[in-house]
């Protein structure tokens, strides 16, 4: 069964209102909440900028069942991997089995304004790969000595380790990250929405990486992030999601361009027709199900919706009461579906 999650977008919503949102998610039966982890937002007008880590602790404490993690943290510059390991180990110790860690190679938007230089894409990938190795060792071993190209620790020990194995997911838009996700982590996360790129490049690379490590790729998580907005008045839904226009320009995920005011300005080239085509902008469940079909067919285990609706709880209810039930059996093996239908 495909799992529908929601992103807690700190760029868009202040942390107090986001806390109310995740409480509603838990109450309505959403299984996973993915928290963004940014220093600066993707736009300026009306933006927010809460810190993810203290919010995660508050969100876990105020909920009962929902699993909460980051989508995604960049453990490469403003966060040292050892500190990331400690923070998430502590969260899992307090809330065992309800925590996951999404990891990416970062954006200039977050790293440069926090006082760092902006490395090449390849260096950021290498840092991310090293960070994963160090984090996993700190969670599992005592008195870790690590000599990497970018990170070095000697006799480093987490006295409070996670109670359970924390899933790690790698986020990316290219084959390099997809392959790494298959090789070394529990799954792959992407906000690439072009089916040809997903089917032709990303998921094959992910599967190759998993097989290289002797693992079954079908046992691993494959998640897609989709901006979403629902209102019975389609125009209101479009207006509510317009803030994400700059984030739909892929170059801003890679280039040195850290100013939210400029990103917002450049994002105005993205028209509402593009938003309607790329994002999940809907006025009802049938329209949403039709748009989501292609991502389920591609083989994603998780669809993460970035809820930018005028009334966010109404969208949560649409997901839990109408959208998710429509996909209940979609990831079951074909033989099992046929047997069920024959009964």
mmCIF file of C-alpha atoms in Angstrom:
data_model
loop_
_atom_site.group_PDB
_atom_site.id
_atom_site.type_symbol
_atom_site.label_atom_id
_atom_site.label_comp_id
_atom_site.label_asym_id
_atom_site.label_seq_id
_atom_site.Cartn_x
_atom_site.Cartn_y
_atom_site.Cartn_z
ATOM 1 C CA UNK A 1 0.000 0.000 0.000
ATOM 2 C CA UNK A 2 1.322 3.418 -0.917
ATOM 3 C CA UNK A 3 1.737 5.622 2.145
ATOM 4 C CA UNK A 4 0.681 9.270 2.093
ATOM 5 C CA UNK A 5 2.713 11.644 4.250
ATOM 6 C CA UNK A 6 2.664 15.387 4.775
ATOM 7 C CA UNK A 7 5.558 17.827 4.900
ATOM 8 C CA UNK A 8 5.684 20.353 7.713
ATOM 9 C CA UNK A 9 6.908 23.351 5.708
ATOM 10 C CA UNK A 10 8.697 25.734 8.074
ATOM 11 C CA UNK A 11 9.191 28.113 5.145
ATOM 12 C CA UNK A 12 5.479 28.692 4.885
ATOM 13 C CA UNK A 13 3.994 28.193 8.356
ATOM 14 C CA UNK A 14 5.139 29.394 11.772
ATOM 15 C CA UNK A 15 6.214 26.612 14.168
ATOM 16 C CA UNK A 16 3.270 27.047 16.550
ATOM 17 C CA UNK A 17 0.721 26.559 13.758
ATOM 18 C CA UNK A 18 2.786 23.684 12.368
ATOM 19 C CA UNK A 19 2.583 22.018 15.765
ATOM 20 C CA UNK A 20 -1.201 22.197 15.581
ATOM 21 C CA UNK A 21 -0.989 20.764 12.062
ATOM 22 C CA UNK A 22 1.006 17.701 13.132
ATOM 23 C CA UNK A 23 -1.361 17.093 16.043
ATOM 24 C CA UNK A 24 -4.187 17.058 13.485
ATOM 25 C CA UNK A 25 -2.192 14.687 11.243
ATOM 26 C CA UNK A 26 -1.756 12.288 14.161
ATOM 27 C CA UNK A 27 -5.430 12.466 15.072
ATOM 28 C CA UNK A 28 -6.551 11.816 11.484
ATOM 29 C CA UNK A 29 -4.215 8.877 10.936
ATOM 30 C CA UNK A 30 -1.426 10.309 8.743
ATOM 31 C CA UNK A 31 1.506 7.929 9.282
ATOM 32 C CA UNK A 32 4.448 10.211 8.534
ATOM 33 C CA UNK A 33 5.330 13.880 8.810
ATOM 34 C CA UNK A 34 8.455 15.132 7.026
ATOM 35 C CA UNK A 35 9.778 18.397 8.456
ATOM 36 C CA UNK A 36 11.697 20.783 6.231
ATOM 37 C CA UNK A 37 15.034 21.872 7.730
ATOM 38 C CA UNK A 38 15.991 25.303 6.405
ATOM 39 C CA UNK A 39 17.886 28.344 7.590
ATOM 40 C CA UNK A 40 16.222 30.635 5.023
ATOM 41 C CA UNK A 41 12.947 30.136 3.081
ATOM 42 C CA UNK A 42 12.367 29.884 -0.663
ATOM 43 C CA UNK A 43 10.624 33.263 -0.801
ATOM 44 C CA UNK A 44 10.433 36.504 1.163
ATOM 45 C CA UNK A 45 6.845 37.762 1.255
ATOM 46 C CA UNK A 46 4.931 36.225 4.147
ATOM 47 C CA UNK A 47 7.596 33.574 4.746
ATOM 48 C CA UNK A 48 8.502 31.880 8.031
ATOM 49 C CA UNK A 49 11.755 30.330 9.175
ATOM 50 C CA UNK A 50 11.424 28.126 12.259
ATOM 51 C CA UNK A 51 14.241 25.766 13.277
ATOM 52 C CA UNK A 52 13.390 22.137 12.626
ATOM 53 C CA UNK A 53 15.159 20.410 15.518
ATOM 54 C CA UNK A 54 13.385 21.957 18.532
ATOM 55 C CA UNK A 55 10.127 21.627 16.616
ATOM 56 C CA UNK A 56 10.731 17.894 16.104
ATOM 57 C CA UNK A 57 10.979 17.333 19.850
ATOM 58 C CA UNK A 58 7.817 19.324 20.513
ATOM 59 C CA UNK A 59 5.946 17.542 17.700
ATOM 60 C CA UNK A 60 6.926 14.086 18.931
ATOM 61 C CA UNK A 61 5.972 14.980 22.500
ATOM 62 C CA UNK A 62 2.521 16.253 21.484
ATOM 63 C CA UNK A 63 1.609 13.268 19.276
ATOM 64 C CA UNK A 64 1.113 9.550 19.877
ATOM 65 C CA UNK A 65 1.615 7.468 16.745
ATOM 66 C CA UNK A 66 2.887 9.521 13.818
ATOM 67 C CA UNK A 67 6.503 9.031 12.729
ATOM 68 C CA UNK A 68 8.365 12.323 12.291
ATOM 69 C CA UNK A 69 11.692 13.191 10.688
ATOM 70 C CA UNK A 70 13.368 15.617 8.335
ATOM 71 C CA UNK A 71 12.862 16.034 4.653
ATOM 72 C CA UNK A 72 15.693 16.951 4.560
ATOM 73 C CA UNK A 73 18.698 17.802 6.758
ATOM 74 C CA UNK A 74 22.036 18.658 5.131
ATOM 75 C CA UNK A 75 24.778 17.326 7.463
ATOM 76 C CA UNK A 76 27.605 18.906 5.516
ATOM 77 C CA UNK A 77 28.387 22.493 6.638
ATOM 78 C CA UNK A 78 26.151 24.303 9.131
ATOM 79 C CA UNK A 79 25.475 20.945 10.821
ATOM 80 C CA UNK A 80 28.426 18.707 11.677
ATOM 81 C CA UNK A 81 27.543 15.026 11.151
ATOM 82 C CA UNK A 82 28.450 14.153 14.755
ATOM 83 C CA UNK A 83 25.954 16.718 16.043
ATOM 84 C CA UNK A 84 23.275 15.393 13.685
ATOM 85 C CA UNK A 85 23.965 11.895 15.012
ATOM 86 C CA UNK A 86 23.572 13.067 18.618
ATOM 87 C CA UNK A 87 20.345 15.010 17.995
ATOM 88 C CA UNK A 88 18.554 12.176 16.229
ATOM 89 C CA UNK A 89 19.870 9.542 18.631
ATOM 90 C CA UNK A 90 18.358 11.570 21.472
ATOM 91 C CA UNK A 91 15.037 11.927 19.671
ATOM 92 C CA UNK A 92 14.841 8.175 19.080
ATOM 93 C CA UNK A 93 15.847 7.413 22.674
ATOM 94 C CA UNK A 94 12.904 9.506 23.865
ATOM 95 C CA UNK A 95 10.473 8.412 21.121
ATOM 96 C CA UNK A 96 11.742 5.008 19.940
ATOM 97 C CA UNK A 97 10.685 3.905 16.492
ATOM 98 C CA UNK A 98 9.024 7.220 15.631
ATOM 99 C CA UNK A 99 12.037 9.049 14.146
ATOM 100 C CA UNK A 100 13.734 9.053 10.751
ATOM 101 C CA UNK A 101 16.465 11.169 9.165
ATOM 102 C CA UNK A 102 16.290 12.495 5.631
ATOM 103 C CA UNK A 103 19.659 13.676 4.298
ATOM 104 C CA UNK A 104 20.596 15.868 1.337
ATOM 105 C CA UNK A 105 23.603 17.695 -0.004
ATOM 106 C CA UNK A 106 22.141 21.098 0.861
ATOM 107 C CA UNK A 107 21.358 24.346 -0.884
ATOM 108 C CA UNK A 108 23.189 27.644 -0.913
ATOM 109 C CA UNK A 109 20.018 29.156 0.536
ATOM 110 C CA UNK A 110 20.781 27.469 3.860
ATOM 111 C CA UNK A 111 24.509 27.046 4.050
ATOM 112 C CA UNK A 112 25.876 30.393 2.839
ATOM 113 C CA UNK A 113 23.744 32.748 5.004
ATOM 114 C CA UNK A 114 24.824 30.655 8.015
ATOM 115 C CA UNK A 115 28.430 31.662 7.348
ATOM 116 C CA UNK A 116 29.786 28.965 5.036
ATOM 117 C CA UNK A 117 31.376 29.002 1.602
ATOM 118 C CA UNK A 118 29.564 27.185 -1.206
ATOM 119 C CA UNK A 119 31.412 24.068 -2.399
ATOM 120 C CA UNK A 120 31.022 22.351 -5.740
ATOM 121 C CA UNK A 121 28.202 19.890 -6.263
ATOM 122 C CA UNK A 122 30.708 17.021 -6.234
ATOM 123 C CA UNK A 123 32.251 18.125 -2.940
ATOM 124 C CA UNK A 124 28.832 18.395 -1.343
ATOM 125 C CA UNK A 125 28.041 14.874 -2.510
ATOM 126 C CA UNK A 126 31.294 13.584 -1.053
ATOM 127 C CA UNK A 127 30.586 15.353 2.235
ATOM 128 C CA UNK A 128 27.100 13.834 2.355
ATOM 129 C CA UNK A 129 28.469 10.346 1.732
ATOM 130 C CA UNK A 130 31.054 10.757 4.499
ATOM 131 C CA UNK A 131 28.429 12.169 6.838
ATOM 132 C CA UNK A 132 26.216 9.100 6.373
ATOM 133 C CA UNK A 133 29.114 6.794 7.210
ATOM 134 C CA UNK A 134 30.039 8.754 10.333
ATOM 135 C CA UNK A 135 26.453 9.085 11.593
ATOM 136 C CA UNK A 136 25.808 5.348 11.228
ATOM 137 C CA UNK A 137 29.004 4.462 13.074
ATOM 138 C CA UNK A 138 28.273 6.863 15.937
ATOM 139 C CA UNK A 139 24.818 5.334 16.363
ATOM 140 C CA UNK A 140 26.157 1.765 16.425
ATOM 141 C CA UNK A 141 29.669 1.883 17.885
ATOM 142 C CA UNK A 142 31.523 3.144 20.941
ATOM 143 C CA UNK A 143 34.611 5.367 20.818
ATOM 144 C CA UNK A 144 34.572 6.052 17.101
ATOM 145 C CA UNK A 145 37.671 7.246 15.283
ATOM 146 C CA UNK A 146 36.923 8.417 11.761
ATOM 147 C CA UNK A 147 39.435 9.800 9.253
ATOM 148 C CA UNK A 148 37.593 11.102 6.241
ATOM 149 C CA UNK A 149 38.477 13.643 3.588
ATOM 150 C CA UNK A 150 36.210 16.256 5.186
ATOM 151 C CA UNK A 151 35.372 15.013 8.686
ATOM 152 C CA UNK A 152 37.616 13.619 11.366
ATOM 153 C CA UNK A 153 36.730 12.512 14.884
ATOM 154 C CA UNK A 154 38.844 10.706 17.471
ATOM 155 C CA UNK A 155 37.408 8.672 20.346
ATOM 156 C CA UNK A 156 33.958 10.131 19.749
ATOM 157 C CA UNK A 157 31.222 8.421 21.723
ATOM 158 C CA UNK A 158 27.484 8.988 21.933
ATOM 159 C CA UNK A 159 26.586 8.068 25.495
ATOM 160 C CA UNK A 160 22.896 8.239 24.596
ATOM 161 C CA UNK A 161 22.393 6.069 21.543
ATOM 162 C CA UNK A 162 19.155 5.416 19.661
ATOM 163 C CA UNK A 163 16.968 2.661 21.047
ATOM 164 C CA UNK A 164 16.071 1.420 17.574
ATOM 165 C CA UNK A 165 17.670 1.616 14.164
ATOM 166 C CA UNK A 166 16.845 5.028 12.727
ATOM 167 C CA UNK A 167 15.983 4.937 9.022
ATOM 168 C CA UNK A 168 18.121 7.216 6.845
ATOM 169 C CA UNK A 169 16.879 8.404 3.470
ATOM 170 C CA UNK A 170 18.945 10.213 0.829
ATOM 171 C CA UNK A 171 17.301 13.000 -1.153
ATOM 172 C CA UNK A 172 18.363 14.019 -4.611
ATOM 173 C CA UNK A 173 17.545 15.003 -8.162
ATOM 174 C CA UNK A 174 20.254 12.985 -9.927
ATOM 175 C CA UNK A 175 21.549 9.471 -10.421
ATOM 176 C CA UNK A 176 24.533 9.923 -8.105
ATOM 177 C CA UNK A 177 22.362 10.497 -5.043
ATOM 178 C CA UNK A 178 19.860 7.846 -6.129
ATOM 179 C CA UNK A 179 22.593 5.218 -6.400
ATOM 180 C CA UNK A 180 24.055 6.208 -3.031
ATOM 181 C CA UNK A 181 20.608 5.881 -1.452
ATOM 182 C CA UNK A 182 20.356 2.330 -2.740
ATOM 183 C CA UNK A 183 23.880 1.440 -1.687
ATOM 184 C CA UNK A 184 23.980 2.779 1.861
ATOM 185 C CA UNK A 185 20.601 3.873 3.242
ATOM 186 C CA UNK A 186 16.999 2.860 3.758
ATOM 187 C CA UNK A 187 15.543 4.712 0.814
ATOM 188 C CA UNK A 188 15.501 7.501 -1.753
ATOM 189 C CA UNK A 189 13.594 10.793 -1.657
ATOM 190 C CA UNK A 190 13.119 13.138 -4.598
ATOM 191 C CA UNK A 191 11.121 16.182 -5.623
ATOM 192 C CA UNK A 192 11.737 15.441 -9.287
ATOM 193 C CA UNK A 193 8.263 15.278 -10.853
ATOM 194 C CA UNK A 194 9.111 14.398 -14.461
ATOM 195 C CA UNK A 195 8.017 10.760 -14.970
ATOM 196 C CA UNK A 196 10.567 10.218 -17.758
ATOM 197 C CA UNK A 197 13.477 11.258 -15.537
ATOM 198 C CA UNK A 198 12.139 9.259 -12.593
ATOM 199 C CA UNK A 199 11.538 6.088 -14.602
ATOM 200 C CA UNK A 200 14.486 6.405 -16.970
ATOM 201 C CA UNK A 201 17.231 7.577 -14.623
ATOM 202 C CA UNK A 202 16.512 7.937 -10.920
ATOM 203 C CA UNK A 203 14.765 4.728 -9.929
ATOM 204 C CA UNK A 204 17.032 2.531 -12.105
ATOM 205 C CA UNK A 205 20.097 4.083 -10.430
ATOM 206 C CA UNK A 206 18.534 3.507 -7.017
ATOM 207 C CA UNK A 207 17.840 -0.122 -7.839
ATOM 208 C CA UNK A 208 21.362 -0.625 -9.181
ATOM 209 C CA UNK A 209 22.822 0.797 -5.977
ATOM 210 C CA UNK A 210 20.730 -1.506 -3.819
ATOM 211 C CA UNK A 211 21.675 -4.562 -5.839
ATOM 212 C CA UNK A 212 25.359 -3.605 -5.642
ATOM 213 C CA UNK A 213 25.007 -3.807 -1.862
ATOM 214 C CA UNK A 214 23.206 -7.128 -2.022
ATOM 215 C CA UNK A 215 19.836 -5.706 -1.008
ATOM 216 C CA UNK A 216 16.355 -5.992 -2.445
ATOM 217 C CA UNK A 217 15.418 -2.531 -3.795
ATOM 218 C CA UNK A 218 11.721 -3.350 -3.399
ATOM 219 C CA UNK A 219 12.232 -3.551 0.375
ATOM 220 C CA UNK A 220 13.451 0.057 0.530
ATOM 221 C CA UNK A 221 11.546 3.332 0.677
ATOM 222 C CA UNK A 222 11.010 5.380 -2.479
ATOM 223 C CA UNK A 223 9.407 8.751 -1.723
ATOM 224 C CA UNK A 224 8.320 11.635 -3.942
ATOM 225 C CA UNK A 225 7.591 15.149 -2.656
ATOM 226 C CA UNK A 226 4.751 17.004 -4.384
ATOM 227 C CA UNK A 227 3.553 20.564 -3.642
ATOM 228 C CA UNK A 228 -0.192 20.383 -3.033
ATOM 229 C CA UNK A 229 -3.157 22.689 -2.563
ATOM 230 C CA UNK A 230 -6.848 21.877 -2.278
ATOM 231 C CA UNK A 231 -9.912 24.074 -2.323
ATOM 232 C CA UNK A 232 -13.307 23.653 -3.929
ATOM 233 C CA UNK A 233 -12.510 26.952 -5.651
ATOM 234 C CA UNK A 234 -9.567 26.029 -7.894
ATOM 235 C CA UNK A 235 -8.399 29.635 -8.162
ATOM 236 C CA UNK A 236 -8.067 29.890 -4.388
ATOM 237 C CA UNK A 237 -6.031 26.692 -4.383
ATOM 238 C CA UNK A 238 -3.692 28.135 -7.033
ATOM 239 C CA UNK A 239 -3.243 31.411 -5.177
ATOM 240 C CA UNK A 240 -2.440 29.596 -1.941
ATOM 241 C CA UNK A 241 0.397 27.585 -3.484
ATOM 242 C CA UNK A 242 1.930 30.443 -5.484
ATOM 243 C CA UNK A 243 4.665 31.026 -2.903
ATOM 244 C CA UNK A 244 6.444 27.860 -4.096
ATOM 245 C CA UNK A 245 7.115 29.157 -7.605
ATOM 246 C CA UNK A 246 10.795 29.904 -6.986
ATOM 247 C CA UNK A 247 11.387 26.444 -5.542
ATOM 248 C CA UNK A 248 10.123 24.963 -8.816
ATOM 249 C CA UNK A 249 13.184 26.327 -10.637
ATOM 250 C CA UNK A 250 15.593 23.406 -10.271
ATOM 251 C CA UNK A 251 18.714 25.520 -10.669
ATOM 252 C CA UNK A 252 18.181 27.086 -7.243
ATOM 253 C CA UNK A 253 18.853 23.692 -5.642
ATOM 254 C CA UNK A 254 22.359 23.676 -7.086
ATOM 255 C CA UNK A 255 23.651 27.177 -7.789
ATOM 256 C CA UNK A 256 24.993 29.780 -5.382
ATOM 257 C CA UNK A 257 21.845 31.881 -5.041
ATOM 258 C CA UNK A 258 20.934 32.341 -1.377
ATOM 259 C CA UNK A 259 18.652 35.393 -1.361
ATOM 260 C CA UNK A 260 14.928 34.612 -0.811
ATOM 261 C CA UNK A 261 13.942 38.017 -2.217
ATOM 262 C CA UNK A 262 15.688 37.263 -5.507
ATOM 263 C CA UNK A 263 14.374 33.697 -5.642
ATOM 264 C CA UNK A 264 10.843 35.027 -5.190
ATOM 265 C CA UNK A 265 11.408 37.611 -7.922
ATOM 266 C CA UNK A 266 12.752 35.025 -10.370
ATOM 267 C CA UNK A 267 9.945 32.642 -9.507
ATOM 268 C CA UNK A 268 7.380 34.950 -11.058
ATOM 269 C CA UNK A 269 8.283 33.481 -14.464
ATOM 270 C CA UNK A 270 6.445 30.333 -13.344
ATOM 271 C CA UNK A 271 2.839 30.819 -14.389
ATOM 272 C CA UNK A 272 -0.290 29.418 -12.779
ATOM 273 C CA UNK A 273 -0.670 27.081 -15.750
ATOM 274 C CA UNK A 274 2.692 25.528 -14.865
ATOM 275 C CA UNK A 275 1.693 25.276 -11.203
ATOM 276 C CA UNK A 276 -1.507 23.531 -12.175
ATOM 277 C CA UNK A 277 0.381 21.084 -14.365
ATOM 278 C CA UNK A 278 3.302 20.287 -12.052
ATOM 279 C CA UNK A 279 1.847 20.555 -8.549
ATOM 280 C CA UNK A 280 -1.169 18.816 -7.064
ATOM 281 C CA UNK A 281 -3.601 21.725 -7.298
ATOM 282 C CA UNK A 282 -7.091 20.277 -7.038
ATOM 283 C CA UNK A 283 -10.700 21.068 -6.273
ATOM 284 C CA UNK A 284 -11.705 17.532 -5.329
ATOM 285 C CA UNK A 285 -10.606 13.968 -4.598
ATOM 286 C CA UNK A 286 -11.213 12.560 -8.097
ATOM 287 C CA UNK A 287 -8.899 15.114 -9.653
ATOM 288 C CA UNK A 288 -6.225 14.404 -7.024
ATOM 289 C CA UNK A 289 -6.432 10.629 -7.509
ATOM 290 C CA UNK A 290 -6.080 11.011 -11.272
ATOM 291 C CA UNK A 291 -2.983 13.219 -10.898
ATOM 292 C CA UNK A 292 -1.362 10.914 -8.348
ATOM 293 C CA UNK A 293 -1.904 7.735 -10.372
ATOM 294 C CA UNK A 294 1.292 8.194 -12.366
ATOM 295 C CA UNK A 295 3.493 8.396 -9.277
ATOM 296 C CA UNK A 296 1.981 5.256 -7.784
ATOM 297 C CA UNK A 297 2.473 3.430 -11.099
ATOM 298 C CA UNK A 298 6.124 4.475 -11.112
ATOM 299 C CA UNK A 299 6.617 2.483 -7.919
ATOM 300 C CA UNK A 300 6.883 5.053 -5.149
ATOM 301 C CA UNK A 301 6.140 3.628 -1.727
ATOM 302 C CA UNK A 302 5.567 7.091 -0.223
ATOM 303 C CA UNK A 303 3.869 10.188 -1.594
ATOM 304 C CA UNK A 304 4.707 13.235 0.527
ATOM 305 C CA UNK A 305 2.363 16.157 -0.007
ATOM 306 C CA UNK A 306 3.491 19.688 0.828
ATOM 307 C CA UNK A 307 0.204 21.046 2.141
ATOM 308 C CA UNK A 308 -0.246 24.621 0.949
ATOM 309 C CA UNK A 309 -4.041 24.585 0.966
ATOM 310 C CA UNK A 310 -6.089 27.585 2.115
ATOM 311 C CA UNK A 311 -7.530 25.289 4.783
ATOM 312 C CA UNK A 312 -4.841 22.770 5.636
ATOM 313 C CA UNK A 313 -7.000 20.513 7.815
ATOM 314 C CA UNK A 314 -9.573 20.186 5.038
ATOM 315 C CA UNK A 315 -6.814 18.847 2.820
ATOM 316 C CA UNK A 316 -5.711 16.388 5.518
ATOM 317 C CA UNK A 317 -9.257 15.070 5.662
ATOM 318 C CA UNK A 318 -9.370 14.775 1.868
ATOM 319 C CA UNK A 319 -6.167 12.704 1.972
ATOM 320 C CA UNK A 320 -7.204 10.376 4.789
ATOM 321 C CA UNK A 321 -10.882 9.948 3.885
ATOM 322 C CA UNK A 322 -10.799 9.849 0.085
ATOM 323 C CA UNK A 323 -7.361 9.879 -1.547
ATOM 324 C CA UNK A 324 -5.470 7.295 0.547
ATOM 325 C CA UNK A 325 -8.333 4.739 0.528
ATOM 326 C CA UNK A 326 -8.418 4.886 -3.285
ATOM 327 C CA UNK A 327 -4.818 3.634 -3.397
ATOM 328 C CA UNK A 328 -5.106 1.107 -0.586
ATOM 329 C CA UNK A 329 -4.202 -1.975 -2.617
ATOM 330 C CA UNK A 330 -2.034 -0.403 -5.294
ATOM 331 C CA UNK A 331 1.337 -1.683 -3.999
ATOM 332 C CA UNK A 332 0.152 -5.221 -3.290
ATOM 333 C CA UNK A 333 1.579 -7.938 -5.576
ATOM 334 C CA UNK A 334 -0.622 -8.530 -8.630
ATOM 335 C CA UNK A 335 -1.293 -12.159 -7.611
ATOM 336 C CA UNK A 336 -2.548 -11.053 -4.211
ATOM 337 C CA UNK A 337 -4.818 -8.448 -5.814
ATOM 338 C CA UNK A 338 -6.224 -11.056 -8.203
ATOM 339 C CA UNK A 339 -6.860 -13.529 -5.381
ATOM 340 C CA UNK A 340 -8.611 -10.837 -3.354
ATOM 341 C CA UNK A 341 -10.819 -9.915 -6.298
ATOM 342 C CA UNK A 342 -11.801 -13.559 -6.841
ATOM 343 C CA UNK A 343 -13.006 -14.027 -3.273
#
